[in-house]
Amino acid sequence: MMKRKAKVVVVGGGLAGLSAAMKICEAGVRVVLVSHQPVKRSHSVCAQGGINAAIDSKGEGDSPEVHFYDTVKGGDFLANQPLVHDMCNQAPAIIHLMDRLGVAFNRTAEGHLEFRRFGGTLYSRTAFAGATTGQQLLYALDEQVRRYEHDGLVEKLEWHEYLGVVLDESQVCRGGVFHDLRTGAIFTIAADAVILATGGPGQLYGKSTGSAVCTGSAAAATYLQGAKYGNGEFIQIHPTAIPGQDKLRLMSESARGEGGRIWVPKDAKDKRGPKDIPESDRYYFLEENYPLFGNLVPRDVASREIYEVVYNKKLGVGGEAMVYLDLTHKSPEFLDDRLGGILDIYEKFTGDNPKNTPMKIFPAVHYSMGGLWTDYESDGSGNGLIDHQSPKNQMTSIRGLYAVGEVDYQYHGANRLGANSLLSCIYTGIMMGPGVANYTKNLDKAPEDIPSSLFDQARNKWESRFKEIKSMHGKENPYSLHNELGETLLANVLIVRENEKLEATLSKIDEIETRFGDLHCLDTSDWANPTPSFVNQLHNMIHLARIITKGALLRNECRGAHYKPEFEIVQPAEFDPHEYIDYLEKKSYEEVREEAFPPGHLEYMKKFEDNNNKWLKSSIAVYNDNQPEISYEDVDASQVTPRPRKYN
Amino acid sequence: MSEIVLVKIKRRENPQSAPYWETFELPNKPFANVISVLQDIQRNPVNIGGVRVKPVVWDCNCLEEVCGSCTMVINGRVRQACAALIDSLEKPVTLEPMSKFPAVRDLQVDRSRMFRDLQQAHAWIDIDGTHDIGEGPVIDQDTRHKAYELSQCMTCGCCLESCPQYTLDNNFLGPAVFSQARYFNMHPTGAMHKDKRLEPLIKEGGIANCGNAQNCAAVCPKHIPLTESIAEIGRQTTFYLLKKLFTE
């Protein structure tokens, strides 16, 4: 008898989905690749600045260990350390692989890979291809997957949407339910395993730096079927974006990595053009407040500083919520070579040339550190590395269902460092490949042995759901209701969070859910009709909004991107994070005396420690009775001791 | 900035039904582009005659001109809708789907042929495996610079829409594929399998079918030097044919 070939469904064709597909094909397993659109158009193309790997090509003394420390510190110590450690260790090999795949990385004079600086580190660790690194990496993986498609190992189902998983009576994933976005047909695919690589939820906020497909709908649909969702409240606000009606376009952190400076006029009433304002009348607030990291503080810090300057000090340019990002001191040739793509975007969408005039930018919703809860297995060495053969890696709380990329909750803790997302997507896709292949080898039942009634039930459920959606004849326009949800979250669940407002937001979400019942499905035709699909996505977005808002309401502390002034523990100005390590050591063998540290420091450290004991935990949301039920899970901090962050 | 915008859209229900024009009148907004106007129509799908209609269907994703989704013909010119700012367009604004690809619905067309053609042209680098075997080849800055110009092709279809040789029912591969073949042939590893890319280009639908109209380079939103790629592929295929002649 011929040995049957295992089959894995990968949903999503961004960096994570494509690298997983490539690695799984390499193990000889067939892949069905499902995507909303041709995979080459996935949101990963929007990533601009680069991808991190501590190759230390400039002899600065960088190493994967330093990369690891910067990453967990940047994430305010909320990430499970073995995964981050393993990722940073694998990063150089990943860059070399992408280079071998033909990515047009910038080069040095000797023809080696060029690196630049990014936020949250003092080293040149970021490899880049102009300012379109995400696009270039995605294309290289797309090409490899096309090669497997050519060889018959990959079947692509583009213009298809994932609706949910097919679960058997023991809650094991046996396949998925899919929606053909052209014909409207709903069908199931039986598979050995399903991988969700469906990206982030930027559309939840209406306007973000996310693409149109980044609704978070797939993750939410899976949560509604019982999967755990982790760290939902941690939403990264990117400090520098360009205004727009349809989206807020990103202005990469690489603009600052290449020397861009952020400032506002010292006098809010200054009417002069930016080039006419002399240095002495400019307030370079990041450089003044953070002399060590300057314009390259992590994103959570930079966004909060901009918020402070614009809303509390009322120093926004022209009285608006905007600050200058200035590159005009750099030569046009340098800027073309290193930042070409993004400066073109700015000029195209605003009409101003950033080579001659400072850009006007402001913070925008950018990335979700949270996502579907996923598992991992340490390699047992005690070195905080991962067993790459384990089927547990990246498995969600549903057996046989995996999550990878922005849709999973690992790697970035409470705040992601720039140029680490491309790395985490590719690393994870590649790392999980062998484990998924092993999972398919040891399955108790092949998909063919599962009763077809299981799949029929799942299909019937979704067919009636779409029939129901199409029969909605109420008053509310789904696109307008989505707008309202976005505006609510933008106003209340952003950079600065207050419990009163978060509570009001939960009530507002309830109201939106009620009005969802009175929706009008504007288009009921069968052919290429995006409206019913959008209505279903909106339903899922409402639930995801609840996870994020409730998580934020319950977490009474400040950590990374989650900032609640009411619970801020103010760090003494002269504090050195090493004091905290001293304190912990002293505490282990004696009573620590007040005089052992500068005045006020011990009190601060005790507060910090108490807070960590209570809150250094991942929040886990589980769907119960139409609400997210939130519990907390310990974080693996086995490699470096969590301590106060400091960037000045 | 004008207060209102008139938009005329060429619509059709499905590939079998006849196309028709429908006009919408919308308030203009700061930084509005063709995408935000289409989004406004979704929120209030009423045409200029006050009739409630189905929202317009179109493709888009990244909205910053790097994904290649939202190609359409705007005021007679093929381009990305996201980068078409309303204030810089003549009014009324006319929107039409591309004509060189099978129609799907309204402004949506089916460009899957472009991706199939990339398969034909062996548009990838052949590697031994994804395991860690060390660094990639050393590449000089000039070659990298040239490669980067070509590697930004988003498979958007602008070049093919503007090309007189590319039609709905022929098999011409077109400038995007020629340029990709050149791109991979330029890479030190890619060059090892050059012939696999050149073989389909000497067949019917290949480089010989190019009429040299040069429209492609003029409309490319990424300013890819497509005519230069065509010339270079012409040269490479000539050598390849000669080599074949003498070795077979």
mmCIF file with all atom_site columns, N, CA and C in Angstrom, chain A residues 82-129:
data_model
loop_
_atom_site.group_PDB
_atom_site.id
_atom_site.type_symbol
_atom_site.label_atom_id
_atom_site.label_alt_id
_atom_site.label_comp_id
_atom_site.label_asym_id
_atom_site.label_entity_id
_atom_site.label_seq_id
_atom_site.pdbx_PDB_ins_code
_atom_site.Cartn_x
_atom_site.Cartn_y
_atom_site.Cartn_z
_atom_site.occupancy
_atom_site.B_iso_or_equiv
_atom_site.pdbx_formal_charge
_atom_site.auth_seq_id
_atom_site.auth_comp_id
_atom_site.auth_asym_id
_atom_site.auth_atom_id
_atom_site.pdbx_PDB_model_num
ATOM 1   N N  . PRO A 1 82  ? 12.495 31.468 26.921 1.00 0.00 ? 82  PRO A N  1
ATOM 2   C CA . PRO A 1 82  ? 13.149 30.482 26.048 1.00 0.00 ? 82  PRO A CA 1
ATOM 3   C C  . PRO A 1 82  ? 12.869 30.728 24.564 1.00 0.00 ? 82  PRO A C  1
ATOM 4   N N  . LEU A 1 83  ? 11.639 31.110 24.219 1.00 0.00 ? 83  LEU A N  1
ATOM 5   C CA . LEU A 1 83  ? 11.324 31.356 22.811 1.00 0.00 ? 83  LEU A CA 1
ATOM 6   C C  . LEU A 1 83  ? 12.117 32.541 22.271 1.00 0.00 ? 83  LEU A C  1
ATOM 7   N N  . VAL A 1 84  ? 12.187 33.603 23.050 1.00 0.00 ? 84  VAL A N  1
ATOM 8   C CA . VAL A 1 84  ? 12.907 34.795 22.603 1.00 0.00 ? 84  VAL A CA 1
ATOM 9   C C  . VAL A 1 84  ? 14.393 34.466 22.450 1.00 0.00 ? 84  VAL A C  1
ATOM 10  N N  . HIS A 1 85  ? 14.904 33.691 23.410 1.00 0.00 ? 85  HIS A N  1
ATOM 11  C CA . HIS A 1 85  ? 16.310 33.315 23.415 1.00 0.00 ? 85  HIS A CA 1
ATOM 12  C C  . HIS A 1 85  ? 16.643 32.502 22.163 1.00 0.00 ? 85  HIS A C  1
ATOM 13  N N  . ASP A 1 86  ? 15.798 31.529 21.886 1.00 0.00 ? 86  ASP A N  1
ATOM 14  C CA . ASP A 1 86  ? 16.008 30.674 20.716 1.00 0.00 ? 86  ASP A CA 1
ATOM 15  C C  . ASP A 1 86  ? 15.920 31.505 19.429 1.00 0.00 ? 86  ASP A C  1
ATOM 16  N N  . MET A 1 87  ? 14.943 32.393 19.384 1.00 0.00 ? 87  MET A N  1
ATOM 17  C CA . MET A 1 87  ? 14.773 33.238 18.193 1.00 0.00 ? 87  MET A CA 1
ATOM 18  C C  . MET A 1 87  ? 16.030 34.078 17.931 1.00 0.00 ? 87  MET A C  1
ATOM 19  N N  . CYS A 1 88  ? 16.543 34.706 18.980 1.00 0.00 ? 88  CYS A N  1
ATOM 20  C CA . CYS A 1 88  ? 17.708 35.580 18.792 1.00 0.00 ? 88  CYS A CA 1
ATOM 21  C C  . CYS A 1 88  ? 18.947 34.760 18.409 1.00 0.00 ? 88  CYS A C  1
ATOM 22  N N  . ASN A 1 89  ? 19.006 33.524 18.904 1.00 0.00 ? 89  ASN A N  1
ATOM 23  C CA . ASN A 1 89  ? 20.109 32.639 18.521 1.00 0.00 ? 89  ASN A CA 1
ATOM 24  C C  . ASN A 1 89  ? 20.035 32.220 17.063 1.00 0.00 ? 89  ASN A C  1
ATOM 25  N N  . GLN A 1 90  ? 18.809 32.023 16.579 1.00 0.00 ? 90  GLN A N  1
ATOM 26  C CA . GLN A 1 90  ? 18.626 31.582 15.188 1.00 0.00 ? 90  GLN A CA 1
ATOM 27  C C  . GLN A 1 90  ? 18.696 32.746 14.200 1.00 0.00 ? 90  GLN A C  1
ATOM 28  N N  . ALA A 1 91  ? 18.598 33.972 14.702 1.00 0.00 ? 91  ALA A N  1
ATOM 29  C CA . ALA A 1 91  ? 18.438 35.129 13.801 1.00 0.00 ? 91  ALA A CA 1
ATOM 30  C C  . ALA A 1 91  ? 19.543 35.231 12.734 1.00 0.00 ? 91  ALA A C  1
ATOM 31  N N  . PRO A 1 92  ? 20.829 35.089 13.103 1.00 0.00 ? 92  PRO A N  1
ATOM 32  C CA . PRO A 1 92  ? 21.845 35.197 12.046 1.00 0.00 ? 92  PRO A CA 1
ATOM 33  C C  . PRO A 1 92  ? 21.641 34.167 10.926 1.00 0.00 ? 92  PRO A C  1
ATOM 34  N N  . ALA A 1 93  ? 21.305 32.932 11.290 1.00 0.00 ? 93  ALA A N  1
ATOM 35  C CA . ALA A 1 93  ? 21.087 31.899 10.264 1.00 0.00 ? 93  ALA A CA 1
ATOM 36  C C  . ALA A 1 93  ? 19.907 32.269 9.366  1.00 0.00 ? 93  ALA A C  1
ATOM 37  N N  . ILE A 1 94  ? 18.899 32.906 9.958  1.00 0.00 ? 94  ILE A N  1
ATOM 38  C CA . ILE A 1 94  ? 17.720 33.287 9.168  1.00 0.00 ? 94  ILE A CA 1
ATOM 39  C C  . ILE A 1 94  ? 18.080 34.371 8.148  1.00 0.00 ? 94  ILE A C  1
ATOM 40  N N  . ILE A 1 95  ? 18.874 35.344 8.584  1.00 0.00 ? 95  ILE A N  1
ATOM 41  C CA . ILE A 1 95  ? 19.280 36.393 7.645  1.00 0.00 ? 95  ILE A CA 1
ATOM 42  C C  . ILE A 1 95  ? 20.100 35.779 6.507  1.00 0.00 ? 95  ILE A C  1
ATOM 43  N N  . HIS A 1 96  ? 21.013 34.862 6.841  1.00 0.00 ? 96  HIS A N  1
ATOM 44  C CA . HIS A 1 96  ? 21.824 34.237 5.796  1.00 0.00 ? 96  HIS A CA 1
ATOM 45  C C  . HIS A 1 96  ? 20.946 33.435 4.834  1.00 0.00 ? 96  HIS A C  1
ATOM 46  N N  . LEU A 1 97  ? 19.930 32.767 5.380  1.00 0.00 ? 97  LEU A N  1
ATOM 47  C CA . LEU A 1 97  ? 19.014 32.021 4.504  1.00 0.00 ? 97  LEU A CA 1
ATOM 48  C C  . LEU A 1 97  ? 18.292 32.987 3.552  1.00 0.00 ? 97  LEU A C  1
ATOM 49  N N  . MET A 1 98  ? 17.759 34.076 4.109  1.00 0.00 ? 98  MET A N  1
ATOM 50  C CA . MET A 1 98  ? 17.015 35.028 3.267  1.00 0.00 ? 98  MET A CA 1
ATOM 51  C C  . MET A 1 98  ? 17.942 35.631 2.212  1.00 0.00 ? 98  MET A C  1
ATOM 52  N N  . ASP A 1 99  ? 19.187 35.815 2.584  1.00 0.00 ? 99  ASP A N  1
ATOM 53  C CA . ASP A 1 99  ? 20.176 36.321 1.633  1.00 0.00 ? 99  ASP A CA 1
ATOM 54  C C  . ASP A 1 99  ? 20.389 35.303 0.508  1.00 0.00 ? 99  ASP A C  1
ATOM 55  N N  . ARG A 1 100 ? 20.470 34.023 0.892  1.00 0.00 ? 100 ARG A N  1
ATOM 56  C CA . ARG A 1 100 ? 20.637 32.976 -0.121 1.00 0.00 ? 100 ARG A CA 1
ATOM 57  C C  . ARG A 1 100 ? 19.414 32.890 -1.032 1.00 0.00 ? 100 ARG A C  1
ATOM 58  N N  . LEU A 1 101 ? 18.240 33.223 -0.517 1.00 0.00 ? 101 LEU A N  1
ATOM 59  C CA . LEU A 1 101 ? 17.026 33.191 -1.337 1.00 0.00 ? 101 LEU A CA 1
ATOM 60  C C  . LEU A 1 101 ? 16.984 34.361 -2.319 1.00 0.00 ? 101 LEU A C  1
ATOM 61  N N  . GLY A 1 102 ? 17.930 35.279 -2.222 1.00 0.00 ? 102 GLY A N  1
ATOM 62  C CA . GLY A 1 102 ? 18.030 36.337 -3.222 1.00 0.00 ? 102 GLY A CA 1
ATOM 63  C C  . GLY A 1 102 ? 17.518 37.694 -2.784 1.00 0.00 ? 102 GLY A C  1
ATOM 64  N N  . VAL A 1 103 ? 17.202 37.882 -1.500 1.00 0.00 ? 103 VAL A N  1
ATOM 65  C CA . VAL A 1 103 ? 16.712 39.184 -1.045 1.00 0.00 ? 103 VAL A CA 1
ATOM 66  C C  . VAL A 1 103 ? 17.774 40.265 -1.324 1.00 0.00 ? 103 VAL A C  1
ATOM 67  N N  . ALA A 1 104 ? 17.339 41.365 -1.926 1.00 0.00 ? 104 ALA A N  1
ATOM 68  C CA . ALA A 1 104 ? 18.278 42.428 -2.318 1.00 0.00 ? 104 ALA A CA 1
ATOM 69  C C  . ALA A 1 104 ? 18.626 43.318 -1.122 1.00 0.00 ? 104 ALA A C  1
ATOM 70  N N  . PHE A 1 105 ? 19.237 42.699 -0.109 1.00 0.00 ? 105 PHE A N  1
ATOM 71  C CA . PHE A 1 105 ? 19.672 43.453 1.071  1.00 0.00 ? 105 PHE A CA 1
ATOM 72  C C  . PHE A 1 105 ? 20.708 44.503 0.667  1.00 0.00 ? 105 PHE A C  1
ATOM 73  N N  . ASN A 1 106 ? 20.704 45.637 1.359  1.00 0.00 ? 106 ASN A N  1
ATOM 74  C CA . ASN A 1 106 ? 21.786 46.616 1.168  1.00 0.00 ? 106 ASN A CA 1
ATOM 75  C C  . ASN A 1 106 ? 23.110 45.979 1.553  1.00 0.00 ? 106 ASN A C  1
ATOM 76  N N  . ARG A 1 107 ? 24.188 46.395 0.855  1.00 0.00 ? 107 ARG A N  1
ATOM 77  C CA . ARG A 1 107 ? 25.502 45.779 1.065  1.00 0.00 ? 107 ARG A CA 1
ATOM 78  C C  . ARG A 1 107 ? 26.525 46.817 1.514  1.00 0.00 ? 107 ARG A C  1
ATOM 79  N N  . THR A 1 108 ? 27.610 46.302 2.083  1.00 0.00 ? 108 THR A N  1
ATOM 80  C CA . THR A 1 108 ? 28.745 47.156 2.425  1.00 0.00 ? 108 THR A CA 1
ATOM 81  C C  . THR A 1 108 ? 29.652 47.267 1.207  1.00 0.00 ? 108 THR A C  1
ATOM 82  N N  . ALA A 1 109 ? 30.697 48.063 1.331  1.00 0.00 ? 109 ALA A N  1
ATOM 83  C CA . ALA A 1 109 ? 31.633 48.242 0.213  1.00 0.00 ? 109 ALA A CA 1
ATOM 84  C C  . ALA A 1 109 ? 32.294 46.921 -0.172 1.00 0.00 ? 109 ALA A C  1
ATOM 85  N N  . GLU A 1 110 ? 32.436 46.018 0.816  1.00 0.00 ? 110 GLU A N  1
ATOM 86  C CA . GLU A 1 110 ? 33.061 44.729 0.538  1.00 0.00 ? 110 GLU A CA 1
ATOM 87  C C  . GLU A 1 110 ? 32.062 43.700 0.003  1.00 0.00 ? 110 GLU A C  1
ATOM 88  N N  . GLY A 1 111 ? 30.795 44.106 -0.057 1.00 0.00 ? 111 GLY A N  1
ATOM 89  C CA . GLY A 1 111 ? 29.787 43.202 -0.619 1.00 0.00 ? 111 GLY A CA 1
ATOM 90  C C  . GLY A 1 111 ? 29.063 42.349 0.402  1.00 0.00 ? 111 GLY A C  1
ATOM 91  N N  . HIS A 1 112 ? 29.310 42.634 1.708  1.00 0.00 ? 112 HIS A N  1
ATOM 92  C CA . HIS A 1 112 ? 28.597 41.898 2.745  1.00 0.00 ? 112 HIS A CA 1
ATOM 93  C C  . HIS A 1 112 ? 27.305 42.616 3.117  1.00 0.00 ? 112 HIS A C  1
ATOM 94  N N  . LEU A 1 113 ? 26.541 41.984 4.009  1.00 0.00 ? 113 LEU A N  1
ATOM 95  C CA . LEU A 1 113 ? 25.280 42.589 4.428  1.00 0.00 ? 113 LEU A CA 1
ATOM 96  C C  . LEU A 1 113 ? 25.540 43.860 5.218  1.00 0.00 ? 113 LEU A C  1
ATOM 97  N N  . GLU A 1 114 ? 24.737 44.890 4.917  1.00 0.00 ? 114 GLU A N  1
ATOM 98  C CA . GLU A 1 114 ? 24.825 46.144 5.666  1.00 0.00 ? 114 GLU A CA 1
ATOM 99  C C  . GLU A 1 114 ? 23.792 46.096 6.798  1.00 0.00 ? 114 GLU A C  1
ATOM 100 N N  . PHE A 1 115 ? 24.108 46.731 7.908  1.00 0.00 ? 115 PHE A N  1
ATOM 101 C CA . PHE A 1 115 ? 23.183 46.788 9.056  1.00 0.00 ? 115 PHE A CA 1
ATOM 102 C C  . PHE A 1 115 ? 23.013 48.231 9.506  1.00 0.00 ? 115 PHE A C  1
ATOM 103 N N  . ARG A 1 116 ? 21.844 48.546 10.064 1.00 0.00 ? 116 ARG A N  1
ATOM 104 C CA . ARG A 1 116 ? 21.638 49.883 10.623 1.00 0.00 ? 116 ARG A CA 1
ATOM 105 C C  . ARG A 1 116 ? 21.023 49.784 12.010 1.00 0.00 ? 116 ARG A C  1
ATOM 106 N N  . ARG A 1 117 ? 20.916 50.938 12.655 1.00 0.00 ? 117 ARG A N  1
ATOM 107 C CA . ARG A 1 117 ? 20.368 50.948 14.013 1.00 0.00 ? 117 ARG A CA 1
ATOM 108 C C  . ARG A 1 117 ? 18.858 51.057 13.987 1.00 0.00 ? 117 ARG A C  1
ATOM 109 N N  . PHE A 1 118 ? 18.243 50.543 15.044 1.00 0.00 ? 118 PHE A N  1
ATOM 110 C CA . PHE A 1 118 ? 16.801 50.631 15.226 1.00 0.00 ? 118 PHE A CA 1
ATOM 111 C C  . PHE A 1 118 ? 16.526 50.922 16.694 1.00 0.00 ? 118 PHE A C  1
ATOM 112 N N  . GLY A 1 119 ? 15.238 51.038 17.024 1.00 0.00 ? 119 GLY A N  1
ATOM 113 C CA . GLY A 1 119 ? 14.881 51.441 18.385 1.00 0.00 ? 119 GLY A CA 1
ATOM 114 C C  . GLY A 1 119 ? 15.160 50.380 19.434 1.00 0.00 ? 119 GLY A C  1
ATOM 115 N N  . GLY A 1 120 ? 15.419 50.845 20.661 1.00 0.00 ? 120 GLY A N  1
ATOM 116 C CA . GLY A 1 120 ? 15.535 49.940 21.801 1.00 0.00 ? 120 GLY A CA 1
ATOM 117 C C  . GLY A 1 120 ? 16.852 49.202 21.881 1.00 0.00 ? 120 GLY A C  1
ATOM 118 N N  . THR A 1 121 ? 17.830 49.581 21.054 1.00 0.00 ? 121 THR A N  1
ATOM 119 C CA . THR A 1 121 ? 19.148 48.953 21.140 1.00 0.00 ? 121 THR A CA 1
ATOM 120 C C  . THR A 1 121 ? 20.212 49.996 20.822 1.00 0.00 ? 121 THR A C  1
ATOM 121 N N  . LEU A 1 122 ? 21.455 49.697 21.238 1.00 0.00 ? 122 LEU A N  1
ATOM 122 C CA . LEU A 1 122 ? 22.551 50.623 20.945 1.00 0.00 ? 122 LEU A CA 1
ATOM 123 C C  . LEU A 1 122 ? 23.432 50.070 19.825 1.00 0.00 ? 122 LEU A C  1
ATOM 124 N N  . TYR A 1 123 ? 23.019 48.927 19.219 1.00 0.00 ? 123 TYR A N  1
ATOM 125 C CA . TYR A 1 123 ? 23.854 48.262 18.207 1.00 0.00 ? 123 TYR A CA 1
ATOM 126 C C  . TYR A 1 123 ? 23.233 48.351 16.802 1.00 0.00 ? 123 TYR A C  1
ATOM 127 N N  . SER A 1 124 ? 24.106 48.257 15.788 1.00 0.00 ? 124 SER A N  1
ATOM 128 C CA . SER A 1 124 ? 23.632 48.195 14.404 1.00 0.00 ? 124 SER A CA 1
ATOM 129 C C  . SER A 1 124 ? 23.302 46.735 14.109 1.00 0.00 ? 124 SER A C  1
ATOM 130 N N  . ARG A 1 125 ? 22.018 46.414 14.220 1.00 0.00 ? 125 ARG A N  1
ATOM 131 C CA . ARG A 1 125 ? 21.610 45.011 14.210 1.00 0.00 ? 125 ARG A CA 1
ATOM 132 C C  . ARG A 1 125 ? 20.576 44.733 13.130 1.00 0.00 ? 125 ARG A C  1
ATOM 133 N N  . THR A 1 126 ? 20.199 45.752 12.382 1.00 0.00 ? 126 THR A N  1
ATOM 134 C CA . THR A 1 126 ? 19.064 45.605 11.489 1.00 0.00 ? 126 THR A CA 1
ATOM 135 C C  . THR A 1 126 ? 19.497 45.521 10.030 1.00 0.00 ? 126 THR A C  1
ATOM 136 N N  . ALA A 1 127 ? 19.308 44.341 9.431  1.00 0.00 ? 127 ALA A N  1
ATOM 137 C CA . ALA A 1 127 ? 19.569 44.178 7.989  1.00 0.00 ? 127 ALA A CA 1
ATOM 138 C C  . ALA A 1 127 ? 18.373 44.756 7.244  1.00 0.00 ? 127 ALA A C  1
ATOM 139 N N  . PHE A 1 128 ? 18.604 45.304 6.051  1.00 0.00 ? 128 PHE A N  1
ATOM 140 C CA . PHE A 1 128 ? 17.507 45.978 5.360  1.00 0.00 ? 128 PHE A CA 1
ATOM 141 C C  . PHE A 1 128 ? 17.692 45.949 3.849  1.00 0.00 ? 128 PHE A C  1
ATOM 142 N N  . ALA A 1 129 ? 16.552 46.036 3.154  1.00 0.00 ? 129 ALA A N  1
ATOM 143 C CA . ALA A 1 129 ? 16.566 46.168 1.700  1.00 0.00 ? 129 ALA A CA 1
ATOM 144 C C  . ALA A 1 129 ? 15.855 47.478 1.407  1.00 0.00 ? 129 ALA A C  1
#
